[in-house]
CSV table of C-alpha atoms in Angstrom, one decimal:
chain,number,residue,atom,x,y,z
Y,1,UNK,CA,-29.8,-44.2,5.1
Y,2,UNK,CA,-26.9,-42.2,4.0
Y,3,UNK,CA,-23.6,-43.1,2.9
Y,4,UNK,CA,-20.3,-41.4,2.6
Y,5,UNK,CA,-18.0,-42.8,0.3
Y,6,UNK,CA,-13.8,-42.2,0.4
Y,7,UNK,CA,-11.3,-42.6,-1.9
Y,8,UNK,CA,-8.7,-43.1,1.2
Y,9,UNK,CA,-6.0,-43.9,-1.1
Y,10,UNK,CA,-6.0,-40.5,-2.5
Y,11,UNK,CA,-6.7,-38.8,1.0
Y,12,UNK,CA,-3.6,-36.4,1.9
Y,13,UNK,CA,-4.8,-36.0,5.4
Y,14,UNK,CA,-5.9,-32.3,6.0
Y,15,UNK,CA,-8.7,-33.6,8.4
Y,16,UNK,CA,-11.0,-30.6,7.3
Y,17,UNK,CA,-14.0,-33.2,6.5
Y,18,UNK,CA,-13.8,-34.6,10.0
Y,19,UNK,CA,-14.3,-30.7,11.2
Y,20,UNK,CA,-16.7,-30.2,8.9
Y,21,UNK,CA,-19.0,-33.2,10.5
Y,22,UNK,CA,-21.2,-32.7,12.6
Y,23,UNK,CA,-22.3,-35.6,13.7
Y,24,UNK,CA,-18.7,-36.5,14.0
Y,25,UNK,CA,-18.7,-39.4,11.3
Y,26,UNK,CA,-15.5,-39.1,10.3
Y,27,UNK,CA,-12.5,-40.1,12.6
Y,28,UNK,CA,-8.6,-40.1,10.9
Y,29,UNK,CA,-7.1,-43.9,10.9
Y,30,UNK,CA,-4.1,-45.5,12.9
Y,31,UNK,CA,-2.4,-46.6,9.5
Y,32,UNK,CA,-1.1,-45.2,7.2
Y,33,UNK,CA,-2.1,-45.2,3.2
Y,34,UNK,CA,0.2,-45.4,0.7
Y,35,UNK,CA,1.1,-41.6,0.8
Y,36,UNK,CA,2.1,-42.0,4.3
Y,37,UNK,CA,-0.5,-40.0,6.2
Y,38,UNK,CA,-3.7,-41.1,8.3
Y,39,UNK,CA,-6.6,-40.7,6.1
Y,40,UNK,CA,-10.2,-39.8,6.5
Y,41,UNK,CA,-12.6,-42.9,7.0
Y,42,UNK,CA,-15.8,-43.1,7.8
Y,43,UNK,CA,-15.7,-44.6,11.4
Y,44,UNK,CA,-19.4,-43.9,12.7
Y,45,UNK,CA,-21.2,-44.4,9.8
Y,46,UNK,CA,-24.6,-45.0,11.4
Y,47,UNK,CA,-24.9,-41.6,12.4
Y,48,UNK,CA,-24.0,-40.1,8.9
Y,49,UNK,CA,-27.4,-37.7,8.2
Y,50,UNK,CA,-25.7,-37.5,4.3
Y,51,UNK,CA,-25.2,-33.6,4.8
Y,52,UNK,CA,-23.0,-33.5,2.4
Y,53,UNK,CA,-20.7,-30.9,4.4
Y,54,UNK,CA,-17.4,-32.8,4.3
Y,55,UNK,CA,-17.7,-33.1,0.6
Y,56,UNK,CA,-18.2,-29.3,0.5
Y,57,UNK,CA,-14.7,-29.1,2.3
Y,58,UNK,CA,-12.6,-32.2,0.8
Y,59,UNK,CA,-9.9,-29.8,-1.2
Y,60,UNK,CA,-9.0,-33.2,-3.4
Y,61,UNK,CA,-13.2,-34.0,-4.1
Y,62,UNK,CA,-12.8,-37.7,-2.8
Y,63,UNK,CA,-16.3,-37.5,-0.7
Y,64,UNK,CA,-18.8,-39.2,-2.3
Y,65,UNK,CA,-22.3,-38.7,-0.2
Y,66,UNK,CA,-25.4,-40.7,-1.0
Y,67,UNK,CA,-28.8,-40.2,1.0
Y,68,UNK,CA,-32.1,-41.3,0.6
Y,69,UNK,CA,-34.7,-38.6,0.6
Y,70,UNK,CA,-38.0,-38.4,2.0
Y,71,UNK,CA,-40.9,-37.6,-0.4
Y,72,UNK,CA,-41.2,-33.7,-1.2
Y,73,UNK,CA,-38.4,-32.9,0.9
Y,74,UNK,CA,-35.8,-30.7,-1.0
Y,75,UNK,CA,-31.9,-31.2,-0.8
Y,76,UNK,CA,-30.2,-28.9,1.9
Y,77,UNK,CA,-27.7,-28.1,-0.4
Y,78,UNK,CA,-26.9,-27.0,-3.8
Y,79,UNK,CA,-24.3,-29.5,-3.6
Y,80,UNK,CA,-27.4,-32.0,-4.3
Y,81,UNK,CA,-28.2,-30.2,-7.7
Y,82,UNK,CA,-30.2,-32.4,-9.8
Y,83,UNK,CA,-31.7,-35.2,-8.1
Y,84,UNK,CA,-34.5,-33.7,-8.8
Y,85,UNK,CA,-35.8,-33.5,-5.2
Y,86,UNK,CA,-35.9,-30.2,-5.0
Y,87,UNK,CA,-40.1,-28.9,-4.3
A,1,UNK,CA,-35.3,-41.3,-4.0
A,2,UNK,CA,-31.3,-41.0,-3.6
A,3,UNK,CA,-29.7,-38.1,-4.1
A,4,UNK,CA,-25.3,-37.7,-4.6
A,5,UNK,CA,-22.8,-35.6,-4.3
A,6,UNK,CA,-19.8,-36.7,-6.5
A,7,UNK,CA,-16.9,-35.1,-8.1
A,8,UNK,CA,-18.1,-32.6,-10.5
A,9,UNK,CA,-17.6,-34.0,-14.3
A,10,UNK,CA,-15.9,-30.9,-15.3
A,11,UNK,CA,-12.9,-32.0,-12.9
A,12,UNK,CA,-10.4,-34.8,-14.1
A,13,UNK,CA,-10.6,-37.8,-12.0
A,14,UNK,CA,-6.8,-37.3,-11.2
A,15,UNK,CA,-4.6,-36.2,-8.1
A,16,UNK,CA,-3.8,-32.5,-7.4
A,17,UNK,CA,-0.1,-31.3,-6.7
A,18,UNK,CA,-1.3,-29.2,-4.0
A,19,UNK,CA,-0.5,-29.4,-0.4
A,20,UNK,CA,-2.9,-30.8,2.0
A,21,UNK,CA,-5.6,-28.5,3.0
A,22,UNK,CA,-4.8,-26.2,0.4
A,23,UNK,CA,-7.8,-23.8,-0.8
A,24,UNK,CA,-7.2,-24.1,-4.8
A,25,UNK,CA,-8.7,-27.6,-4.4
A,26,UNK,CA,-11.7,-26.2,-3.5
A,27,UNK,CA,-12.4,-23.7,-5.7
A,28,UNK,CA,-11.2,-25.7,-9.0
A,29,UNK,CA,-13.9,-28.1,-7.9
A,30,UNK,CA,-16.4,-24.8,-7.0
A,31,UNK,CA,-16.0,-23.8,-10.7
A,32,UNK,CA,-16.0,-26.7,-12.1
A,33,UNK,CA,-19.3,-27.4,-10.4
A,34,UNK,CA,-21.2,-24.4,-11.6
A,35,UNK,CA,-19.3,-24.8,-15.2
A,36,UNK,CA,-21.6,-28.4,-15.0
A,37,UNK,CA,-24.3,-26.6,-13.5
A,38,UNK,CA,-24.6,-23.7,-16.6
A,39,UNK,CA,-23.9,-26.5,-19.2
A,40,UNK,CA,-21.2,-24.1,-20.2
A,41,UNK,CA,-18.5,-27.2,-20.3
A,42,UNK,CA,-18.2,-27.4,-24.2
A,43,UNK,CA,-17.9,-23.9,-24.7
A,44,UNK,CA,-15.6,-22.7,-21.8
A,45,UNK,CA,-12.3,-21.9,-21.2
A,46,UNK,CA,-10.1,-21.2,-18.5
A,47,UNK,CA,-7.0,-19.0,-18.6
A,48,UNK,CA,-4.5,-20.4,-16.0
A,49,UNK,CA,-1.9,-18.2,-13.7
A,50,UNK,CA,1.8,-18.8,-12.8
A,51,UNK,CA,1.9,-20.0,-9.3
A,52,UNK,CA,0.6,-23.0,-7.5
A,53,UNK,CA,-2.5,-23.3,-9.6
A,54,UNK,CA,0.0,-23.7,-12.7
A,55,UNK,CA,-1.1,-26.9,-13.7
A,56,UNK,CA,-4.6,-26.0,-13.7
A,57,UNK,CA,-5.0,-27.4,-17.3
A,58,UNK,CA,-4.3,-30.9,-15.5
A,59,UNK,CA,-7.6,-30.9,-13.9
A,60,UNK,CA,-10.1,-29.4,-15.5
A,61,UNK,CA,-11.7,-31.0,-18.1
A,62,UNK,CA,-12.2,-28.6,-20.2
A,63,UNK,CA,-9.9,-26.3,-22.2
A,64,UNK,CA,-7.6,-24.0,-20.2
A,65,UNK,CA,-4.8,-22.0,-21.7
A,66,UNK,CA,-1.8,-21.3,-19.9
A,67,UNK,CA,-0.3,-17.1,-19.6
A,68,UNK,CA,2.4,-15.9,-18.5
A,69,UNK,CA,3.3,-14.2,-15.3
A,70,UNK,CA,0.2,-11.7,-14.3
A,71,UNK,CA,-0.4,-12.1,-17.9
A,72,UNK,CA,-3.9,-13.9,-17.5
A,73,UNK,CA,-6.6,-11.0,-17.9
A,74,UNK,CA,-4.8,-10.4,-21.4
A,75,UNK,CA,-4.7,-13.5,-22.6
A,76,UNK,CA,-8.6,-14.2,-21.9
A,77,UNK,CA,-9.3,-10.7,-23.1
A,78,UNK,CA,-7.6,-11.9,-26.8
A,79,UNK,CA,-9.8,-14.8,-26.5
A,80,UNK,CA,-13.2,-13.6,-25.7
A,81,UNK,CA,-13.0,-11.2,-28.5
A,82,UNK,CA,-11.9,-13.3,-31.0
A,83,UNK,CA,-14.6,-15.5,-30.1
A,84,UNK,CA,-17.1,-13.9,-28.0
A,85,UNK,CA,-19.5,-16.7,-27.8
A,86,UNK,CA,-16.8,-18.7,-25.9
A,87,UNK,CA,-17.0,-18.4,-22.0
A,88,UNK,CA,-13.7,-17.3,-20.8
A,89,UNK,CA,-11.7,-17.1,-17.0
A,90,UNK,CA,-8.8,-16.5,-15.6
A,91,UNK,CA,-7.6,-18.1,-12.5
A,92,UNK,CA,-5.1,-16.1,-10.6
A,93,UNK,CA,-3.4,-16.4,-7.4
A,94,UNK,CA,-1.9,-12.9,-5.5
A,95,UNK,CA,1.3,-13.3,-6.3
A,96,UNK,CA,0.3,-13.3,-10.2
A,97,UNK,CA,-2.8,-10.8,-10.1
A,98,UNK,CA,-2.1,-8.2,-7.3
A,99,UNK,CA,2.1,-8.0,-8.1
A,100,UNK,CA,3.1,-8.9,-11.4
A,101,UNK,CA,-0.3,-8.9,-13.3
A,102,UNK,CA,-2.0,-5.6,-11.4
A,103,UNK,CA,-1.6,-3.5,-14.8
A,104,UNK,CA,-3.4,-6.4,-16.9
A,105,UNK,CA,-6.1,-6.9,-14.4
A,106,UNK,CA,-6.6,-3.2,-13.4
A,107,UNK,CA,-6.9,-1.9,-17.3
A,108,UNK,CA,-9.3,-5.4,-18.5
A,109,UNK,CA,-10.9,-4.1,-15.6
A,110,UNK,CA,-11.1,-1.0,-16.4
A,111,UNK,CA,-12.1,-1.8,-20.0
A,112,UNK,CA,-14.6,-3.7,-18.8
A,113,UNK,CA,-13.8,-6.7,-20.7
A,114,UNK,CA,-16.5,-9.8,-20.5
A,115,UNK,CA,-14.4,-11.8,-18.9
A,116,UNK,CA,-14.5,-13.7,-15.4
A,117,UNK,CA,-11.4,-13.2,-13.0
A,118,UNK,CA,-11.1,-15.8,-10.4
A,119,UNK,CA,-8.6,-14.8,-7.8
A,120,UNK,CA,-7.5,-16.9,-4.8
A,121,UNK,CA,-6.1,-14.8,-2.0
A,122,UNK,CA,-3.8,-16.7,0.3
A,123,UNK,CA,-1.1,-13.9,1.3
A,124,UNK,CA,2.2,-15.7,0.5
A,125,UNK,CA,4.1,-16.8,-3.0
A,126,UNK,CA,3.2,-20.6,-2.6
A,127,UNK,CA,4.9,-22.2,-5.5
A,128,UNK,CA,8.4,-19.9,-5.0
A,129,UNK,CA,8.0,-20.9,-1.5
A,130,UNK,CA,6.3,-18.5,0.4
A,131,UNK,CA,7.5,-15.1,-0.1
A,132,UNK,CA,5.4,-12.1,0.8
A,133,UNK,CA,2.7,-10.9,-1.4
A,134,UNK,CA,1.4,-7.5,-2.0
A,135,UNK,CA,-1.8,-9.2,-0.3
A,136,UNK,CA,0.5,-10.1,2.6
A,137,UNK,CA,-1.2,-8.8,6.0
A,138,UNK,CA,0.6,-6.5,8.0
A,139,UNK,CA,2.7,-8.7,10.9
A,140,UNK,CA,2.2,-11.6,9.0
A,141,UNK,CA,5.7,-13.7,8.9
A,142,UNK,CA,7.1,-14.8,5.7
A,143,UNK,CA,10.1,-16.4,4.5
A,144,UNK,CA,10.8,-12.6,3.2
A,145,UNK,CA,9.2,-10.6,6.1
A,146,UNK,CA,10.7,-12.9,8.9
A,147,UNK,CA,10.1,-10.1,11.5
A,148,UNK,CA,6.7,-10.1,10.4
A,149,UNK,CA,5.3,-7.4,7.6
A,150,UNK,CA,6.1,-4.0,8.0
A,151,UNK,CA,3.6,-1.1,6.8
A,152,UNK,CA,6.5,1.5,6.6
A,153,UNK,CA,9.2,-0.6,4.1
A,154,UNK,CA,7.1,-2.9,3.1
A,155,UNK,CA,3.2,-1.6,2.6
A,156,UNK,CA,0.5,-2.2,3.2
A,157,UNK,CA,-2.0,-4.9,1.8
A,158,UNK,CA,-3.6,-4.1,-1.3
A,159,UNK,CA,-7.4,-5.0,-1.5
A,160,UNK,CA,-8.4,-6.1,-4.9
A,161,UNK,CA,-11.7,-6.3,-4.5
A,162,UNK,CA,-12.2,-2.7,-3.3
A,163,UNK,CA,-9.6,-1.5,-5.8
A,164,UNK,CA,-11.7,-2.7,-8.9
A,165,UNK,CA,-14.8,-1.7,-7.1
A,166,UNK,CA,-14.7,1.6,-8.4
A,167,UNK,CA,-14.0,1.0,-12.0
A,168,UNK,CA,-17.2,1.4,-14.5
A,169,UNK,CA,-16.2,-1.3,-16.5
A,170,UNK,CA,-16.9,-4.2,-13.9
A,171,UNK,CA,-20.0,-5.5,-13.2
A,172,UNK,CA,-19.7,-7.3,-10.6
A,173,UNK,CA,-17.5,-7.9,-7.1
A,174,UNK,CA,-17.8,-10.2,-4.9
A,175,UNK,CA,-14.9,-11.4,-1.5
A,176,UNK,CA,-15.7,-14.6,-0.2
A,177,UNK,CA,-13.9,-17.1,1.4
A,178,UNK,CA,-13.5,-21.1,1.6
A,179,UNK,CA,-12.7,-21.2,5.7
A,180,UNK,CA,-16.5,-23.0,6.4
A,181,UNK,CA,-18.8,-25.2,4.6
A,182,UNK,CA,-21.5,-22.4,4.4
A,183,UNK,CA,-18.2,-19.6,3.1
A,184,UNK,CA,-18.2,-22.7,0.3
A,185,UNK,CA,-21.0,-22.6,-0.6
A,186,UNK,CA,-21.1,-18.7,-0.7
A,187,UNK,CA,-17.9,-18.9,-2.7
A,188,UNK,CA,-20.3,-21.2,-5.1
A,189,UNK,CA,-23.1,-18.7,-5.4
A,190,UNK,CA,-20.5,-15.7,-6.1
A,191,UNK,CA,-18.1,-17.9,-8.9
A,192,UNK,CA,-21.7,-19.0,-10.3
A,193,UNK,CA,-23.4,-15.2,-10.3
A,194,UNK,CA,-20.1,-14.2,-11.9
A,195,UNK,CA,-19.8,-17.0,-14.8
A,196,UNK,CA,-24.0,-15.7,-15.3
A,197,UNK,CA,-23.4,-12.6,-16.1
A,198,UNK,CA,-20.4,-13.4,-18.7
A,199,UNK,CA,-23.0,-16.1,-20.4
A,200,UNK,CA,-25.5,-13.3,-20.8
A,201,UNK,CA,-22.8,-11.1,-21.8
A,202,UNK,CA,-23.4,-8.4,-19.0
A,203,UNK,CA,-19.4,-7.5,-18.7
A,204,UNK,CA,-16.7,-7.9,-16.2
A,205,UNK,CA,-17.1,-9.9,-13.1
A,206,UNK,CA,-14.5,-10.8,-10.1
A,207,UNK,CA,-14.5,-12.9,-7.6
A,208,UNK,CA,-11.3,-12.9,-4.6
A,209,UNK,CA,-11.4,-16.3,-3.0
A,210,UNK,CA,-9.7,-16.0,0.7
A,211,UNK,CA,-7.6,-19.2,0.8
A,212,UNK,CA,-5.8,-21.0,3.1
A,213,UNK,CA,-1.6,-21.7,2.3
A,214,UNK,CA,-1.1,-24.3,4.9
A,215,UNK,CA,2.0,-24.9,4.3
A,216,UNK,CA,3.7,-21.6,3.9
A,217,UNK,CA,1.5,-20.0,6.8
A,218,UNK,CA,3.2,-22.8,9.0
A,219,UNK,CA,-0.3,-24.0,10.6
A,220,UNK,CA,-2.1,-27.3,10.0
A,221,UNK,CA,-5.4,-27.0,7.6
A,222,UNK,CA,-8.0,-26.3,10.2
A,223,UNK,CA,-6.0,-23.8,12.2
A,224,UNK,CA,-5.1,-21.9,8.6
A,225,UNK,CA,-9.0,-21.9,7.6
A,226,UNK,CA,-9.5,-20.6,11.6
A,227,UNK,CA,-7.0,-17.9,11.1
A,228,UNK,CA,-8.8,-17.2,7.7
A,229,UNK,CA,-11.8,-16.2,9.9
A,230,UNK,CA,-10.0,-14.1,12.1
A,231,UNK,CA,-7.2,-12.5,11.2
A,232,UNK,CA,-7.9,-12.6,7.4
A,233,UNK,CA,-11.5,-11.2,7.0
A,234,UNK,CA,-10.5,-7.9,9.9
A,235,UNK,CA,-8.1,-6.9,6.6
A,236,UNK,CA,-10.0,-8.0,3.8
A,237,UNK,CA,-14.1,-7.7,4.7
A,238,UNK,CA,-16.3,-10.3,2.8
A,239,UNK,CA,-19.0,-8.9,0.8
A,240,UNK,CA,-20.8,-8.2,-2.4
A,241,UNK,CA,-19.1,-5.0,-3.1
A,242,UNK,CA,-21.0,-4.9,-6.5
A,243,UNK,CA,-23.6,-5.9,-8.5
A,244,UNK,CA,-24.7,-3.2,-10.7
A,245,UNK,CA,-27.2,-5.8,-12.1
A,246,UNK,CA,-29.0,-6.2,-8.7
A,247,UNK,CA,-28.7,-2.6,-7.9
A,248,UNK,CA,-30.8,-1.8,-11.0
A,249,UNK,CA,-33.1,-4.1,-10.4
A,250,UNK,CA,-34.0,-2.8,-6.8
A,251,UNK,CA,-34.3,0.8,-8.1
C-alpha cells in the first residue's frame, strides 16, 4: 500500500505533480484553499504505486510519499535514501 | 518495511516566495537533500545571490550568507579560505552570475577556488520583473526584448557552462535541467558529485540548473518545463562537460 501525503493548504497550484503521475493519482480540486487556487489532492489513491515522482517535482516539497516495500526489493529512487531497503 | 520521502531536514518547514511552478523550489530542496545526504549540514554554508532566490537564507536550515549583486563567488571564496574545512556554495541566478557577477565567477573559476557554484538558468530577470538576460535565447520576448531577442543589438546567449569549461582551475561541469522527474534526479546526482568533490577538497565545481520562470516566460508551469525541453536545451545542450576526476580515472 502506498500513500501520498499533501500539505494542500500550502499548495500554489502549478499542477506539475499531477503530470508527473503516472498512474494519474493526482487530480486538482473544485475549491479553492485559502491561497485562492485549486490545489493538488490525491483523488485516486488506490492506484498510487508510491513512486515517489510528484514529490521529485513539487517546487514547494509538500509531497509526502510512503510505500511499503517488498523483501529485498531496493527503492526506485534515490529519493528513498535510507530506508535501508536498498539490496 | 516502509520507506518515505519527506521534506529534506536541511529545508525549513516554511513557505517559499516564489511563483508557482518556479524551478528554485526545486533545486533548494535538490541541495538541501544531498547537503542531508553528505551529513555536511553542520559544517556548510551557502552564499546567496540577488535575484528571486534572495531570501535563500529563509529556507535553508543551515547558514547562508547573503552578497551583493554578482558578488557571490567572492564572498564564498573569502570564506572557504578563511576556513577551509567549511563547505561553501553559491547560489546564483543569470541575471547575478552571467551579467553582473561574470568577472567574480569567471576569475574564482579561473583560480580554481574550492568552492561549489550553483547556477539556475531561467533566461529572464525574475525578481526586477523579467528583463532580458545575457542567458536570454535569441527570439525569446521579454519585457525588454518585446520584439523578441535580437542577435545583432542585443547578443547572443552566453553559455556558462561551456565558458568555464575550458578553465584549468575547475574541476568539474555539469548542465542539467529540472523539466522531468528523471532531469531531477540528474540535477541531484550532478549538485551531489559537485558538493563531493569540494568535501574531498578536489577544487572548483559548477553546476547550471535550466529552470523554468513561469511567470515571466508568460506560460503555465507545465508548458514552461515543456518549452525547457525544447527550445531551451537546442541553445544550451545538457551534459557533463567535465569531470577531470572521471577522466583520470578511465585513463
Amino acid at each position: 500500500m502506498a500513500k501520498v501525503i499533501i500539505d494542500t493548504r500550502r499548495c500554489k497550484g502549478c499542477e506539475l505533480c499531477v503530470d508527473a503521475c503516472p498512474q494519474g493519482v493526482i487530480a486538482m480540486s473544485k475549491s479553492l484553499n485559502d491561497k485562492g487556487v485549486h490545489f493538488a489532492q490525491p483523488a485516486r489513491l488506490e492506484d498510487c504505486t508510491g513512486c515517489g515522482l510528484c514529490a521529485i517535482m513539487c517546487p514547494e516539497a509538500i509531497i509526502e510519499v510512503e510505500r511499503e516495500e517488498a523483501q529485498g526489493q531496493g527503492p526506485p529512487g534515490p529519493a528513498h535514501r535510507g530506508s535501508g531497503a536498498r539490496s | 518495511m516502509k520507506s518515505k520521502i519527506t521534506r529534506p531536514e536541511s529545508l525549513k518547514n516554511v513557505e517559499t516566495h516564489y511563483c508557482a511552478g518556479c524551478g528554485h523550489g526545486i533545486v533548494h530542496r535538490l541541495i538541501a537533500e544531498v547537503v542531508d545526504e553528505l551529513g555536511i549540514r553542520e559544517r556548510v554554508v551557502g552564499v546567496a545571490p540577488v535575484g528571486c532566490a534572495v531570501l535563500a537564507y529563509d529556507y535553508f536550515n543551515f547558514d547562508v550568507s547573503e552578497a551583493a549583486h554578482g558578488r557571490a563567488p567572492a564572498v564564498a571564496t573569502g570564506m572557504k579560505r578563511a576556513r577551509p574545512d567549511l563547505i561553501v556554495f553559491a547560489y546564483q541566478g543569470d541575471g547575478d552570475l552571467a551579467a553582473i557577477g561574470t568577472a567574480e565567477i569567471i576569475h574564482a573559476a579561473n583560480r580554481g577556488e574550492g568552492i561549489t557554484v550553483i547556477f539556475v538558468n531561467n533566461g529572464v530577470y525574475g525578481m526586477t520583473g523579467g528583463q532580458m538576460a545575457p542567458t536570454t535565447m535569441i527570439g525569446q520576448k521579454t519585457e525588454t526584448s518585446p520584439r523578441g531577442r535580437i542577435a545583432e543589438s542585443e547578443g547572443n546567449p552566453i553559455r556558462v557552462a561551456e565558458l568555464l569549461t575550458q578553465f584549468d582551475g575547475v574541476k568539474f561541469v555539469e548542465r542539467c535541467t529540472v523539466s522531468k522527474p528523471h532531469n531531477v534526479l540528474k540535477a541531484r546526482a550532478a549538485i551531489k558529485a559537485a558538493l563531493q568533490i569540494q568535501v574531498e577538497g578536489k577544487g572548483f565545481g559548477f553546476v547550471e540548473i535550466l529552470s523554468p520562470c513561469p511567470t515571466y516566460w508568460g506560460l503555465q508551469p507545465r508548458v514552461a518545463m515543456k518549452m525547457i525541453d525544447e527550445r531551451m536545451t537546442e541553445v544550451f545542450p545538457l551534459g557533463r562537460y567535465k569531470n577531470v576526476y572521471a577522466q583520470a580515472a578511465a585513463r
